[in-house]
Short mmCIF file of N, CA, C and O in Angstrom, two decimals:
data_model
loop_
_atom_site.label_atom_id
_atom_site.label_comp_id
_atom_site.label_asym_id
_atom_site.label_seq_id
_atom_site.Cartn_x
_atom_site.Cartn_y
_atom_site.Cartn_z
N UNK A 1 56.69 -99.22 15.44
CA UNK A 1 58.13 -98.69 15.78
C UNK A 1 58.40 -98.99 17.30
O UNK A 1 57.68 -98.65 18.14
N UNK A 2 59.55 -99.68 17.36
CA UNK A 2 60.06 -99.78 18.75
C UNK A 2 61.34 -98.91 18.94
O UNK A 2 62.15 -98.90 17.98
N UNK A 3 61.60 -98.30 19.98
CA UNK A 3 62.49 -97.41 20.37
C UNK A 3 63.34 -97.65 21.39
O UNK A 3 62.76 -98.09 22.31
N UNK A 4 64.60 -97.34 21.34
CA UNK A 4 65.42 -97.51 22.53
C UNK A 4 66.44 -96.24 22.40
O UNK A 4 67.34 -96.04 21.69
N UNK A 5 66.38 -95.69 23.75
CA UNK A 5 67.35 -94.53 23.80
C UNK A 5 68.57 -94.99 24.59
O UNK A 5 68.29 -95.88 25.61
N UNK A 6 69.64 -94.54 24.43
CA UNK A 6 70.86 -94.88 25.12
C UNK A 6 71.80 -93.79 24.91
O UNK A 6 71.61 -92.92 24.08
N UNK A 7 72.98 -93.91 25.74
CA UNK A 7 73.98 -92.98 25.81
C UNK A 7 74.02 -92.16 26.76
O UNK A 7 74.91 -91.19 27.02
N UNK A 8 73.07 -92.30 27.81
CA UNK A 8 73.13 -91.47 29.01
C UNK A 8 74.43 -91.70 30.01
O UNK A 8 74.90 -92.64 29.70
N UNK A 9 74.36 -90.93 30.96
CA UNK A 9 75.72 -91.30 31.91
C UNK A 9 75.73 -89.88 32.77
O UNK A 9 74.78 -89.09 32.74
N UNK A 10 76.83 -89.97 33.60
CA UNK A 10 77.26 -88.95 34.43
C UNK A 10 78.22 -88.21 33.83
O UNK A 10 79.36 -88.54 33.21
N UNK A 11 77.87 -86.69 33.90
CA UNK A 11 78.76 -85.75 33.27
C UNK A 11 79.01 -84.59 34.18
O UNK A 11 78.08 -84.15 34.84
N UNK A 12 79.95 -83.66 34.05
CA UNK A 12 80.17 -82.76 34.88
C UNK A 12 79.47 -81.28 34.24
O UNK A 12 79.24 -81.59 33.15
N UNK A 13 79.27 -80.52 35.11
CA UNK A 13 78.55 -79.27 34.63
C UNK A 13 79.48 -78.63 33.38
O UNK A 13 80.73 -78.62 33.57
N UNK A 14 78.75 -78.20 32.32
CA UNK A 14 79.84 -77.69 31.26
C UNK A 14 80.06 -78.79 30.32
O UNK A 14 80.63 -78.39 29.21
N UNK A 15 79.92 -79.99 30.53
CA UNK A 15 80.28 -81.07 29.66
C UNK A 15 79.15 -81.34 28.54
O UNK A 15 78.23 -80.66 28.49
N UNK A 16 79.65 -82.38 27.75
CA UNK A 16 78.71 -82.94 26.58
C UNK A 16 78.44 -84.28 26.67
O UNK A 16 79.06 -84.92 27.25
N UNK A 17 77.33 -84.62 26.07
CA UNK A 17 76.86 -85.96 25.89
C UNK A 17 76.07 -86.12 24.74
O UNK A 17 75.37 -85.01 24.39
N UNK A 18 76.03 -87.18 24.03
CA UNK A 18 75.11 -87.33 22.88
C UNK A 18 74.29 -88.69 23.12
O UNK A 18 74.96 -89.84 23.14
N UNK A 19 72.93 -88.45 23.06
CA UNK A 19 72.17 -89.54 23.23
C UNK A 19 71.78 -90.11 21.72
O UNK A 19 71.66 -89.34 20.86
N UNK A 20 71.47 -91.27 21.82
CA UNK A 20 70.84 -91.89 20.58
C UNK A 20 69.59 -92.73 20.82
O UNK A 20 69.19 -93.22 21.95
N UNK A 21 68.93 -92.68 19.85
CA UNK A 21 67.64 -93.36 19.72
C UNK A 21 67.41 -94.31 18.57
O UNK A 21 67.35 -93.82 17.29
N UNK A 22 67.66 -95.47 18.79
CA UNK A 22 67.54 -96.55 17.68
C UNK A 22 66.24 -97.07 17.72
O UNK A 22 65.36 -97.51 18.71
N UNK A 23 65.69 -97.07 16.23
CA UNK A 23 64.45 -97.61 16.12
C UNK A 23 64.18 -98.77 15.16
O UNK A 23 65.23 -98.95 14.26
N UNK A 24 63.40 -99.58 15.39
CA UNK A 24 62.95 -100.74 14.49
C UNK A 24 61.72 -100.54 13.84
O UNK A 24 60.94 -99.98 14.51
N UNK A 25 61.48 -100.97 12.64
CA UNK A 25 60.17 -100.69 11.97
C UNK A 25 60.41 -99.89 10.84
O UNK A 25 61.43 -99.29 10.69
N UNK A 26 59.38 -99.95 9.78
CA UNK A 26 59.32 -99.38 8.65
C UNK A 26 59.08 -98.05 8.69
O UNK A 26 59.33 -97.06 7.55
N UNK A 27 58.35 -97.47 9.81
CA UNK A 27 57.94 -96.02 9.73
C UNK A 27 58.67 -94.91 10.09
O UNK A 27 58.55 -93.80 10.13
N UNK A 28 59.90 -95.42 10.82
CA UNK A 28 60.82 -94.43 11.33
C UNK A 28 61.33 -93.27 10.49
O UNK A 28 61.07 -92.13 10.81
N UNK A 29 61.45 -93.67 9.29
CA UNK A 29 62.09 -92.56 8.29
C UNK A 29 60.88 -91.52 7.89
O UNK A 29 61.14 -90.51 7.41
N UNK A 30 59.65 -91.87 8.15
CA UNK A 30 58.49 -91.04 7.86
C UNK A 30 57.96 -90.32 8.96
O UNK A 30 57.00 -89.75 8.84
N UNK A 31 58.68 -90.47 10.20
CA UNK A 31 58.21 -89.99 11.42
C UNK A 31 58.96 -88.82 12.09
O UNK A 31 60.14 -88.77 11.77
N UNK A 32 58.14 -87.90 12.65
CA UNK A 32 58.89 -87.06 13.43
C UNK A 32 59.48 -87.71 14.69
O UNK A 32 58.90 -88.52 15.25
N UNK A 33 60.58 -87.34 15.13
CA UNK A 33 61.25 -87.85 16.24
C UNK A 33 61.42 -86.66 17.30
O UNK A 33 61.70 -85.53 16.87
N UNK A 34 61.05 -87.09 18.52
CA UNK A 34 60.95 -86.06 19.49
C UNK A 34 61.60 -86.44 20.64
O UNK A 34 61.91 -87.93 20.89
N UNK A 35 62.50 -85.61 21.42
CA UNK A 35 62.97 -86.08 22.70
C UNK A 35 62.28 -85.34 23.76
O UNK A 35 62.03 -84.09 23.76
N UNK A 36 62.24 -85.97 24.97
CA UNK A 36 61.42 -85.30 26.15
C UNK A 36 62.37 -85.95 27.37
O UNK A 36 63.26 -86.93 27.30
N UNK A 37 62.22 -85.14 28.42
CA UNK A 37 62.95 -85.46 29.70
C UNK A 37 62.08 -85.40 30.84
O UNK A 37 61.09 -84.67 30.89
N UNK A 38 62.24 -86.21 31.94
CA UNK A 38 61.74 -86.05 33.24
C UNK A 38 62.57 -86.21 34.33
O UNK A 38 63.21 -87.12 34.36
N UNK A 39 62.59 -85.27 34.95
CA UNK A 39 63.42 -85.06 36.16
C UNK A 39 62.67 -85.62 37.50
O UNK A 39 61.35 -85.51 37.41
N UNK A 40 63.35 -86.10 38.48
CA UNK A 40 62.61 -86.48 39.65
C UNK A 40 61.69 -85.67 40.24
O UNK A 40 62.10 -84.46 40.42
N UNK A 41 60.50 -86.09 40.47
CA UNK A 41 59.51 -85.06 41.01
C UNK A 41 58.96 -83.95 40.10
O UNK A 41 58.10 -83.12 40.59
N UNK A 42 59.35 -84.01 38.77
CA UNK A 42 58.85 -83.09 37.90
C UNK A 42 57.94 -83.69 36.73
O UNK A 42 58.08 -84.65 36.47
N UNK A 43 57.23 -82.90 36.02
CA UNK A 43 56.51 -83.23 34.84
C UNK A 43 57.54 -83.55 33.65
O UNK A 43 58.55 -82.96 33.60
N UNK A 44 56.92 -84.17 32.74
CA UNK A 44 57.74 -84.64 31.54
C UNK A 44 57.95 -83.14 30.72
O UNK A 44 56.77 -82.64 30.82
N UNK A 45 59.10 -82.94 30.13
CA UNK A 45 59.24 -81.67 29.50
C UNK A 45 59.77 -81.97 28.15
O UNK A 45 60.58 -83.00 27.89
N UNK A 46 59.34 -81.23 27.16
CA UNK A 46 59.65 -81.38 25.63
C UNK A 46 60.99 -80.84 25.58
O UNK A 46 61.43 -79.67 26.13
N UNK A 47 61.75 -81.62 24.90
CA UNK A 47 63.24 -81.21 24.82
C UNK A 47 63.37 -80.55 23.16
O UNK A 47 63.89 -79.67 22.99
N UNK A 48 63.25 -81.50 22.40
CA UNK A 48 63.50 -81.14 20.70
C UNK A 48 62.66 -82.06 20.07
O UNK A 48 62.33 -83.22 20.25
N UNK A 49 62.52 -81.76 18.68
CA UNK A 49 61.86 -82.49 17.69
C UNK A 49 62.67 -82.38 16.25
O UNK A 49 62.93 -81.05 16.09
N UNK A 50 62.35 -83.25 15.52
CA UNK A 50 62.98 -83.18 14.24
C UNK A 50 61.95 -83.73 13.17
O UNK A 50 61.53 -84.89 13.51
N UNK A 51 61.96 -83.19 12.05
CA UNK A 51 60.90 -83.60 10.96
C UNK A 51 61.58 -84.95 10.41
O UNK A 51 62.65 -85.24 10.48
N UNK A 52 60.73 -85.57 9.72
CA UNK A 52 60.93 -86.82 9.17
C UNK A 52 62.14 -86.70 8.47
O UNK A 52 62.95 -87.87 8.13
N UNK A 53 62.33 -85.75 7.63
CA UNK A 53 63.58 -85.65 6.49
C UNK A 53 64.66 -84.96 7.26
O UNK A 53 65.95 -84.93 6.60
N UNK A 54 64.43 -84.55 8.43
CA UNK A 54 65.65 -83.84 9.18
C UNK A 54 65.86 -82.38 8.75
O UNK A 54 66.90 -81.89 9.20
N UNK A 55 65.01 -81.86 8.02
CA UNK A 55 64.99 -80.44 7.57
C UNK A 55 64.67 -79.47 8.62
O UNK A 55 65.52 -78.66 8.58
N UNK A 56 63.63 -79.78 9.18
CA UNK A 56 63.09 -78.83 10.28
C UNK A 56 63.35 -79.38 11.68
O UNK A 56 63.13 -80.49 11.95
N UNK A 57 63.88 -78.34 12.69
CA UNK A 57 64.03 -78.78 13.89
C UNK A 57 63.11 -77.86 14.91
O UNK A 57 62.88 -76.63 14.46
N UNK A 58 63.00 -78.14 16.14
CA UNK A 58 62.13 -77.35 17.15
C UNK A 58 62.78 -77.80 18.44
O UNK A 58 63.00 -78.80 18.69
N UNK A 59 62.98 -76.58 19.21
CA UNK A 59 63.56 -76.94 20.69
C UNK A 59 62.86 -76.36 21.80
O UNK A 59 62.29 -75.24 21.62
N UNK A 60 62.83 -76.94 22.81
CA UNK A 60 62.38 -76.37 24.00
C UNK A 60 63.29 -75.09 24.49
O UNK A 60 64.41 -75.07 24.14
N UNK A 61 62.50 -74.11 25.21
CA UNK A 61 63.21 -72.88 25.45
C UNK A 61 64.61 -73.18 26.26
O UNK A 61 65.51 -72.53 26.07
N UNK A 62 64.56 -74.09 26.97
CA UNK A 62 65.52 -74.41 28.10
C UNK A 62 66.77 -75.13 27.44
O UNK A 62 67.83 -75.14 28.14
N UNK A 63 66.63 -75.62 26.16
CA UNK A 63 67.79 -76.22 25.61
C UNK A 63 68.22 -75.57 24.42
O UNK A 63 69.23 -75.90 23.85
N UNK A 64 67.63 -74.55 23.97
CA UNK A 64 67.90 -73.69 22.68
C UNK A 64 69.42 -73.21 22.82
O UNK A 64 69.74 -72.62 23.71
N UNK A 65 70.12 -73.50 21.74
CA UNK A 65 71.42 -73.11 21.73
C UNK A 65 72.51 -73.90 22.47
O UNK A 65 73.70 -73.71 22.21
N UNK A 66 72.02 -74.94 23.14
CA UNK A 66 72.87 -76.09 23.73
C UNK A 66 72.65 -77.29 23.20
O UNK A 66 73.63 -78.08 23.22
N UNK A 67 71.56 -77.89 22.86
CA UNK A 67 71.30 -79.08 22.19
C UNK A 67 71.13 -78.96 20.70
O UNK A 67 70.46 -78.15 20.27
N UNK A 68 71.44 -80.16 20.08
CA UNK A 68 71.11 -80.18 18.58
C UNK A 68 70.39 -81.56 18.44
O UNK A 68 71.27 -82.79 18.77
N UNK A 69 69.49 -81.58 17.78
CA UNK A 69 68.76 -82.89 17.32
C UNK A 69 68.95 -83.12 16.02
O UNK A 69 69.24 -82.28 15.15
N UNK A 70 69.24 -84.40 15.65
CA UNK A 70 69.51 -84.79 14.36
C UNK A 70 68.83 -86.21 14.06
O UNK A 70 68.69 -86.89 15.18
N UNK A 71 69.36 -86.71 12.96
CA UNK A 71 68.69 -88.09 12.62
C UNK A 71 69.43 -88.58 11.45
O UNK A 71 69.93 -87.91 10.53
N UNK A 72 69.57 -89.89 11.45
CA UNK A 72 70.27 -90.70 10.21
C UNK A 72 68.96 -91.65 9.97
O UNK A 72 69.24 -92.76 10.47
N UNK A 73 68.40 -91.58 8.78
CA UNK A 73 67.21 -92.62 8.39
C UNK A 73 67.82 -93.72 7.85
O UNK A 73 67.16 -94.78 7.79
N UNK A 74 68.94 -93.56 7.43
CA UNK A 74 69.69 -94.79 6.72
C UNK A 74 69.98 -95.73 7.96
O UNK A 74 70.14 -96.97 7.71
N UNK A 75 70.14 -95.36 9.21
CA UNK A 75 70.45 -96.07 10.36
C UNK A 75 69.27 -96.20 11.40
O UNK A 75 69.38 -96.86 12.30
N UNK A 76 68.29 -95.73 10.81
CA UNK A 76 66.96 -95.73 11.70
C UNK A 76 67.35 -95.16 13.24
O UNK A 76 66.89 -95.86 14.04
N UNK A 77 68.07 -94.18 13.18
CA UNK A 77 68.47 -93.49 14.52
C UNK A 77 68.39 -91.98 14.57
O UNK A 77 68.63 -91.33 13.67
N UNK A 78 67.91 -91.65 15.80
CA UNK A 78 67.84 -90.21 16.00
C UNK A 78 69.10 -89.80 17.03
O UNK A 78 69.37 -90.91 17.69
N UNK A 79 69.37 -88.61 17.25
CA UNK A 79 70.30 -88.28 17.98
C UNK A 79 70.11 -86.86 18.77
O UNK A 79 69.23 -86.20 18.19
N UNK A 80 70.44 -86.87 19.94
CA UNK A 80 70.33 -85.66 20.84
C UNK A 80 71.91 -85.17 21.26
O UNK A 80 72.40 -85.74 22.24
N UNK A 81 72.45 -84.34 20.74
CA UNK A 81 73.75 -83.91 21.20
C UNK A 81 73.47 -82.73 22.28
O UNK A 81 72.96 -81.63 21.92
N UNK A 82 73.97 -82.87 23.29
CA UNK A 82 73.77 -81.96 24.41
C UNK A 82 75.19 -81.54 24.87
O UNK A 82 76.14 -82.23 25.08
N UNK A 83 75.28 -80.14 24.88
CA UNK A 83 76.61 -79.36 25.33
C UNK A 83 76.09 -78.39 26.53
O UNK A 83 75.06 -78.13 26.60
N UNK A 84 77.29 -77.93 27.05
CA UNK A 84 77.07 -76.97 28.22
C UNK A 84 75.96 -77.43 29.17
O UNK A 84 75.07 -76.61 29.51
N UNK A 85 76.26 -78.54 29.48
CA UNK A 85 75.17 -79.25 30.43
C UNK A 85 75.24 -78.60 31.86
O UNK A 85 76.22 -78.20 32.40
N UNK A 86 74.01 -78.47 32.34
CA UNK A 86 73.86 -78.06 33.57
C UNK A 86 73.20 -78.89 34.65
O UNK A 86 72.44 -80.06 34.00
N UNK A 87 73.40 -78.81 35.80
CA UNK A 87 72.66 -79.72 36.78
C UNK A 87 71.24 -79.86 36.49
O UNK A 87 70.46 -80.75 36.69
N UNK A 88 70.51 -78.82 36.11
CA UNK A 88 69.11 -78.81 35.77
C UNK A 88 68.78 -79.55 34.72
O UNK A 88 67.57 -79.92 34.28
N UNK A 89 69.80 -79.92 33.90
CA UNK A 89 69.34 -80.93 32.70
C UNK A 89 69.45 -82.40 33.22
O UNK A 89 69.13 -83.36 32.37
N UNK A 90 69.70 -82.65 34.41
CA UNK A 90 69.56 -83.99 34.99
C UNK A 90 68.18 -84.55 34.90
O UNK A 90 67.18 -83.96 35.36
N UNK A 91 67.96 -85.74 34.42
CA UNK A 91 66.70 -86.39 33.93
C UNK A 91 66.90 -87.62 33.38
O UNK A 91 67.85 -88.02 32.90
N UNK A 92 65.76 -88.38 33.17
CA UNK A 92 65.64 -89.34 32.24
C UNK A 92 65.24 -88.86 30.85
O UNK A 92 64.20 -88.25 30.98
N UNK A 93 65.89 -89.11 29.91
CA UNK A 93 65.59 -88.74 28.38
C UNK A 93 64.94 -89.84 27.78
O UNK A 93 65.41 -91.01 27.82
N UNK A 94 63.93 -89.44 26.99
CA UNK A 94 63.07 -90.43 26.43
C UNK A 94 63.10 -89.95 24.80
O UNK A 94 62.98 -88.60 24.65
N UNK A 95 63.08 -90.74 24.00
CA UNK A 95 62.78 -90.42 22.47
C UNK A 95 61.20 -91.17 22.08
O UNK A 95 60.97 -92.10 22.62
N UNK A 96 60.83 -90.32 21.19
CA UNK A 96 59.41 -90.85 20.84
C UNK A 96 59.02 -90.50 19.27
O UNK A 96 59.91 -89.59 18.77
N UNK A 97 58.12 -91.00 18.77
CA UNK A 97 57.87 -90.63 17.36
C UNK A 97 56.54 -90.52 17.13
O UNK A 97 55.70 -90.85 17.81
N UNK A 98 56.08 -89.75 16.03
CA UNK A 98 54.66 -89.40 15.78
C UNK A 98 54.73 -89.05 14.18
O UNK A 98 55.80 -88.69 13.63
N UNK A 99 53.48 -88.95 13.81
CA UNK A 99 53.38 -88.35 12.43
C UNK A 99 52.91 -86.87 12.63
O UNK A 99 52.01 -86.73 13.47
N UNK A 100 53.60 -86.12 11.95
CA UNK A 100 52.84 -84.70 11.89
C UNK A 100 53.70 -83.69 12.38
O UNK A 100 55.02 -83.65 12.47
N UNK A 101 53.14 -82.41 12.77
CA UNK A 101 54.01 -81.11 13.13
C UNK A 101 54.79 -81.37 14.27
O UNK A 101 54.56 -81.89 15.36
N UNK A 102 56.04 -80.73 13.89
CA UNK A 102 57.11 -80.90 15.00
C UNK A 102 56.81 -79.86 16.03
O UNK A 102 57.58 -80.11 17.11
N UNK A 103 56.02 -78.90 15.78
CA UNK A 103 55.81 -77.73 16.76
C UNK A 103 54.65 -78.02 17.95
O UNK A 103 54.42 -77.15 18.72
N UNK A 104 54.16 -79.17 17.70
CA UNK A 104 53.16 -79.55 18.64
C UNK A 104 53.75 -80.74 19.39
O UNK A 104 54.37 -81.66 18.94
N UNK A 105 53.62 -80.68 20.70
CA UNK A 105 54.19 -81.76 21.81
C UNK A 105 53.46 -82.75 22.15
O UNK A 105 53.88 -83.72 22.76
N UNK A 106 52.27 -82.73 21.52
CA UNK A 106 51.37 -84.08 21.70
C UNK A 106 51.52 -84.95 20.34
O UNK A 106 51.89 -84.51 19.32
N UNK A 107 50.75 -86.19 20.69
CA UNK A 107 50.48 -86.89 19.48
C UNK A 107 51.49 -87.87 19.38
O UNK A 107 51.59 -88.70 18.42
N UNK A 108 52.47 -87.92 20.23
CA UNK A 108 53.60 -89.09 20.19
C UNK A 108 53.05 -90.41 20.57
O UNK A 108 52.86 -90.49 21.82
N UNK A 109 53.06 -91.17 19.71
CA UNK A 109 52.36 -92.55 20.12
C UNK A 109 53.41 -93.54 20.39
O UNK A 109 52.97 -94.68 20.98
N UNK A 110 54.63 -93.51 20.09
CA UNK A 110 55.68 -94.55 20.27
C UNK A 110 56.71 -94.04 20.99
O UNK A 110 57.23 -92.98 20.86
N UNK A 111 57.04 -94.52 22.19
CA UNK A 111 58.06 -94.23 23.11
C UNK A 111 59.12 -95.33 23.37
O UNK A 111 58.64 -96.40 23.59
N UNK A 112 60.14 -94.84 23.79
CA UNK A 112 61.35 -95.82 24.09
C UNK A 112 61.48 -95.74 25.51
O UNK A 112 60.86 -94.81 26.22
N UNK A 113 62.39 -96.68 26.09
CA UNK A 113 62.67 -96.68 27.32
C UNK A 113 63.63 -95.54 27.47
O UNK A 113 64.60 -95.28 26.52
N UNK A 114 63.54 -94.85 28.61
CA UNK A 114 64.52 -93.66 28.81
C UNK A 114 65.93 -94.11 28.98
O UNK A 114 66.34 -95.25 29.43
N UNK A 115 66.73 -93.16 28.97
CA UNK A 115 68.34 -93.25 29.42
C UNK A 115 68.46 -91.94 30.27
O UNK A 115 68.22 -90.86 30.09
N UNK A 116 69.35 -92.20 31.43
CA UNK A 116 69.35 -91.32 32.49
C UNK A 116 70.67 -90.61 32.32
O UNK A 116 71.67 -91.09 31.90
N UNK A 117 70.49 -89.18 32.53
CA UNK A 117 71.45 -88.26 32.25
C UNK A 117 71.55 -87.58 33.81
O UNK A 117 70.69 -86.97 34.27
N UNK A 118 72.72 -87.72 34.26
CA UNK A 118 73.10 -86.85 35.50
C UNK A 118 74.25 -85.85 35.30
O UNK A 118 75.34 -86.22 35.07
N UNK A 119 74.00 -84.75 35.62
CA UNK A 119 74.92 -83.62 35.61
C UNK A 119 75.31 -83.20 36.98
O UNK A 119 74.65 -82.65 37.78
N UNK A 120 76.58 -83.48 37.14
CA UNK A 120 77.11 -83.06 38.64
C UNK A 120 77.53 -81.51 38.73
O UNK A 120 78.03 -81.07 37.56
N UNK A 121 77.44 -81.03 39.64
CA UNK A 121 77.74 -79.67 39.79
C UNK A 121 79.25 -79.34 40.31
O UNK A 121 79.93 -80.56 40.61
#
């Protein structure tokens, strides 16, 4: 699976943005999709994950209630809809895939290039 995240940009505090993760390969529809982010000088942080069928989702505490993860397996694409954005959400956002439990943040074997999100105050 090859992944490419896109849709980042500059947004004001309180604004919204929707990221996409386009995948190539046959295993996307059977894989868990996760989103992670890394801010300058900080460690990578788990953001959200969605099960292969889209039924189950799991969120990091810092984004619960503000971000929504989804996917469209017919388009081999995952999404991360972000709202009520804060300056602390500024980071490079990455999508990744794995097989298995959405509640564990390890095991992601395929990673895309990130897309940068900047939230201005």
